[in-house]
Amino acid sequence: MTDKTTHDSTDGAATGDEPPVAETDGGTVTQAAEDHRETDYLDREVNLLKPSTPFMRDHLKLVWGTFIVWILTTWGPVTLTFVATETMTSLTILGFPAHYFMVAFFTPTASLILALVYSWRRDKLDEKYGIDTETATGTSAPDAAATDGGVDE
C-alpha cells in the first residue's frame, strides 16, 4: 500500500483514520493549499482542455487569459493596419504614423507588461496553493546552482 502524503511504501498495516496534517511555519494554510498537498499528481491525467485539479484549472485560466491578451496586443495593430490602412497611416501618435508607433512601441511594451503580470499572478497562484519554489527546488538562493555538472559530493 502506498501512503499518498509521503509516497512511501508501508507493509500494509493500517495507518489510522486521522487526516494528514500540513505543517506550517506559523502562517495560515488555505484550504486550496491543503487540497494541493493532498493531491497525488503522479496519478492525475494532464489534459489542457479539461484540467483535473483546482491548481491546474486556475493555472490554465491564467495561461489562456494572458495568451488571449498577447494575441490582441501583438496582432491587433497589424490587423488594424490591414483593415483600416488609410486611417492608421494618416493618424499620428507623438509624430509617428499610428501603425509604426503601435508596432514599434505598443506591442513590445505590452508584451513586457504582460510578462510581468503573468509572473505576479503566478506567484499569487503559488501562494494560494502553498507552493514554495525554494523548497521545491531544494535551493534557498538562485545562485546556489551546481557548477560541477550537478553532482553533489
mmCIF file of C-alpha atoms in Angstrom:
data_model
loop_
_atom_site.group_PDB
_atom_site.id
_atom_site.type_symbol
_atom_site.label_atom_id
_atom_site.label_comp_id
_atom_site.label_asym_id
_atom_site.label_seq_id
_atom_site.Cartn_x
_atom_site.Cartn_y
_atom_site.Cartn_z
ATOM 1 C CA MET A 1 0.000 0.000 0.000
ATOM 2 C CA THR A 2 1.308 3.491 -0.811
ATOM 3 C CA ASP A 3 0.917 6.425 1.558
ATOM 4 C CA LYS A 4 -0.231 9.303 -0.688
ATOM 5 C CA THR A 5 1.086 12.016 1.638
ATOM 6 C CA THR A 6 4.704 10.864 1.632
ATOM 7 C CA HIS A 7 4.864 8.426 -1.326
ATOM 8 C CA ASP A 8 6.490 5.850 0.979
ATOM 9 C CA SER A 9 5.509 2.211 0.857
ATOM 10 C CA THR A 10 4.147 0.624 4.008
ATOM 11 C CA ASP A 11 3.819 -3.013 4.890
ATOM 12 C CA GLY A 12 0.043 -2.967 4.552
ATOM 13 C CA ALA A 13 -0.691 -2.086 8.171
ATOM 14 C CA ALA A 14 -3.461 0.416 8.825
ATOM 15 C CA THR A 15 -2.147 3.948 9.224
ATOM 16 C CA GLY A 16 -5.153 5.231 11.181
ATOM 17 C CA ASP A 17 -8.126 7.349 10.328
ATOM 18 C CA GLU A 18 -6.559 10.716 11.121
ATOM 19 C CA PRO A 19 -6.441 13.162 8.198
ATOM 20 C CA PRO A 20 -2.969 14.269 7.131
ATOM 21 C CA VAL A 21 -1.817 17.427 8.886
ATOM 22 C CA ALA A 22 0.002 20.140 6.999
ATOM 23 C CA GLU A 23 2.977 21.504 8.871
ATOM 24 C CA THR A 24 3.422 25.253 8.638
ATOM 25 C CA ASP A 25 5.887 27.837 9.787
ATOM 26 C CA GLY A 26 3.215 29.564 11.872
ATOM 27 C CA GLY A 27 1.370 31.074 8.919
ATOM 28 C CA THR A 28 -2.102 30.155 7.813
ATOM 29 C CA VAL A 29 -2.740 27.392 5.317
ATOM 30 C CA THR A 30 -5.634 27.872 2.924
ATOM 31 C CA GLN A 31 -7.977 25.043 2.027
ATOM 32 C CA ALA A 32 -6.651 25.237 -1.547
ATOM 33 C CA ALA A 33 -3.100 24.695 -0.273
ATOM 34 C CA GLU A 34 -4.265 21.810 1.893
ATOM 35 C CA ASP A 35 -6.036 20.164 -1.050
ATOM 36 C CA HIS A 36 -2.995 20.746 -3.289
ATOM 37 C CA ARG A 37 -0.708 18.995 -0.813
ATOM 38 C CA GLU A 38 -3.047 16.021 -0.578
ATOM 39 C CA THR A 39 -3.291 15.564 -4.357
ATOM 40 C CA ASP A 40 -1.127 12.873 -5.900
ATOM 41 C CA TYR A 41 -0.260 14.499 -9.220
ATOM 42 C CA LEU A 42 1.504 11.378 -10.480
ATOM 43 C CA ASP A 43 -1.879 9.627 -10.657
ATOM 44 C CA ARG A 44 -3.682 12.560 -12.314
ATOM 45 C CA GLU A 45 -4.181 12.880 -16.054
ATOM 46 C CA VAL A 46 -2.896 16.104 -17.583
ATOM 47 C CA ASN A 47 -5.375 17.428 -20.124
ATOM 48 C CA LEU A 48 -5.149 21.016 -21.348
ATOM 49 C CA LEU A 49 -8.827 21.096 -22.284
ATOM 50 C CA LYS A 50 -10.157 19.555 -19.062
ATOM 51 C CA PRO A 51 -7.772 20.031 -16.111
ATOM 52 C CA SER A 52 -8.205 17.513 -13.305
ATOM 53 C CA THR A 53 -7.195 19.606 -10.272
ATOM 54 C CA PRO A 54 -8.089 23.083 -8.998
ATOM 55 C CA PHE A 55 -4.478 24.245 -9.349
ATOM 56 C CA MET A 56 -4.352 23.092 -12.962
ATOM 57 C CA ARG A 57 -7.694 24.811 -13.692
ATOM 58 C CA ASP A 58 -6.573 28.116 -12.140
ATOM 59 C CA HIS A 59 -3.207 27.992 -13.898
ATOM 60 C CA LEU A 60 -4.836 27.176 -17.227
ATOM 61 C CA LYS A 61 -7.186 30.164 -16.827
ATOM 62 C CA LEU A 62 -4.137 32.356 -16.269
ATOM 63 C CA VAL A 63 -2.316 30.904 -19.282
ATOM 64 C CA TRP A 64 -5.293 31.247 -21.645
ATOM 65 C CA GLY A 65 -6.131 34.737 -20.382
ATOM 66 C CA THR A 66 -2.623 36.054 -20.894
ATOM 67 C CA PHE A 67 -2.398 34.274 -24.254
ATOM 68 C CA ILE A 68 -5.553 35.996 -25.496
ATOM 69 C CA VAL A 69 -4.276 39.397 -24.350
ATOM 70 C CA TRP A 70 -0.933 38.676 -26.057
ATOM 71 C CA ILE A 71 -2.697 37.767 -29.320
ATOM 72 C CA LEU A 72 -4.717 41.004 -29.212
ATOM 73 C CA THR A 73 -1.741 43.247 -28.418
ATOM 74 C CA THR A 74 0.585 41.559 -30.898
ATOM 75 C CA TRP A 75 -1.705 41.005 -33.873
ATOM 76 C CA GLY A 76 -4.236 43.764 -33.190
ATOM 77 C CA PRO A 77 -2.156 46.662 -34.553
ATOM 78 C CA VAL A 78 -1.110 44.665 -37.625
ATOM 79 C CA THR A 79 -4.689 43.588 -38.336
ATOM 80 C CA LEU A 80 -5.970 47.116 -37.738
ATOM 81 C CA THR A 81 -3.401 48.455 -40.202
ATOM 82 C CA PHE A 82 -4.562 45.923 -42.809
ATOM 83 C CA VAL A 83 -8.247 46.646 -42.242
ATOM 84 C CA ALA A 84 -8.020 50.442 -41.870
ATOM 85 C CA THR A 85 -4.874 51.278 -43.836
ATOM 86 C CA GLU A 86 -5.834 54.863 -44.620
ATOM 87 C CA THR A 87 -6.659 55.730 -41.009
ATOM 88 C CA MET A 88 -3.600 54.045 -39.495
ATOM 89 C CA THR A 89 -1.191 55.689 -41.945
ATOM 90 C CA SER A 90 -2.715 59.178 -41.722
ATOM 91 C CA LEU A 91 -3.184 59.231 -37.907
ATOM 92 C CA THR A 92 -0.066 60.262 -35.932
ATOM 93 C CA ILE A 93 0.977 59.448 -32.376
ATOM 94 C CA LEU A 94 3.885 61.506 -30.976
ATOM 95 C CA GLY A 95 4.775 62.483 -34.537
ATOM 96 C CA PHE A 96 4.900 58.902 -35.844
ATOM 97 C CA PRO A 97 2.328 57.218 -38.071
ATOM 98 C CA ALA A 98 -0.075 55.220 -35.867
ATOM 99 C CA HIS A 99 0.766 51.880 -37.463
ATOM 100 C CA TYR A 100 4.504 52.409 -36.895
ATOM 101 C CA PHE A 101 4.055 53.574 -33.293
ATOM 102 C CA MET A 102 1.734 50.684 -32.440
ATOM 103 C CA VAL A 103 4.013 48.018 -33.894
ATOM 104 C CA ALA A 104 7.323 49.551 -32.795
ATOM 105 C CA PHE A 105 6.388 50.735 -29.298
ATOM 106 C CA PHE A 106 2.998 49.462 -28.113
ATOM 107 C CA THR A 107 3.412 45.785 -28.997
ATOM 108 C CA PRO A 108 6.814 45.195 -27.325
ATOM 109 C CA THR A 109 5.836 47.272 -24.285
ATOM 110 C CA ALA A 110 2.562 45.374 -23.938
ATOM 111 C CA SER A 111 4.441 42.059 -24.136
ATOM 112 C CA LEU A 112 6.817 43.093 -21.349
ATOM 113 C CA ILE A 113 3.979 44.294 -19.151
ATOM 114 C CA LEU A 114 2.081 41.090 -19.848
ATOM 115 C CA ALA A 115 5.108 39.025 -18.780
ATOM 116 C CA LEU A 116 5.265 40.962 -15.506
ATOM 117 C CA VAL A 117 1.528 40.496 -14.925
ATOM 118 C CA TYR A 118 1.789 36.748 -15.618
ATOM 119 C CA SER A 119 4.728 36.430 -13.226
ATOM 120 C CA TRP A 120 2.935 38.357 -10.488
ATOM 121 C CA ARG A 121 -0.308 36.379 -10.918
ATOM 122 C CA ARG A 122 1.595 33.061 -10.983
ATOM 123 C CA ASP A 123 3.310 33.982 -7.705
ATOM 124 C CA LYS A 124 -0.126 34.712 -6.211
ATOM 125 C CA LEU A 125 -1.381 31.372 -7.519
ATOM 126 C CA ASP A 126 1.602 29.562 -5.981
ATOM 127 C CA GLU A 127 0.942 31.371 -2.702
ATOM 128 C CA LYS A 128 -2.747 30.364 -2.797
ATOM 129 C CA TYR A 129 -1.880 26.693 -3.231
ATOM 130 C CA GLY A 130 1.050 26.707 -0.819
ATOM 131 C CA ILE A 131 3.724 26.068 -3.439
ATOM 132 C CA ASP A 132 7.143 27.195 -2.264
ATOM 133 C CA THR A 133 9.623 27.263 -5.144
ATOM 134 C CA GLU A 134 12.617 27.446 -2.823
ATOM 135 C CA THR A 135 11.817 24.177 -1.076
ATOM 136 C CA ALA A 136 10.601 22.554 -4.299
ATOM 137 C CA THR A 137 13.959 23.083 -5.999
ATOM 138 C CA GLY A 138 15.986 22.288 -2.901
ATOM 139 C CA THR A 139 17.886 25.570 -3.016
ATOM 140 C CA SER A 140 17.473 28.667 -0.927
ATOM 141 C CA ALA A 141 19.206 31.102 -3.242
ATOM 142 C CA PRO A 142 19.151 31.474 -7.020
ATOM 143 C CA ASP A 143 22.963 31.468 -7.160
ATOM 144 C CA ALA A 144 23.226 28.069 -5.450
ATOM 145 C CA ALA A 145 23.458 26.202 -8.755
ATOM 146 C CA ALA A 146 25.877 23.311 -9.022
ATOM 147 C CA THR A 147 28.827 24.244 -11.206
ATOM 148 C CA ASP A 148 30.253 20.739 -11.403
ATOM 149 C CA GLY A 149 27.536 19.302 -13.630
ATOM 150 C CA GLY A 150 25.017 18.829 -10.851
ATOM 151 C CA VAL A 151 26.877 16.195 -8.866
ATOM 152 C CA ASP A 152 26.570 16.634 -5.086
ATOM 153 C CA GLU A 153 29.543 15.454 -3.100
#
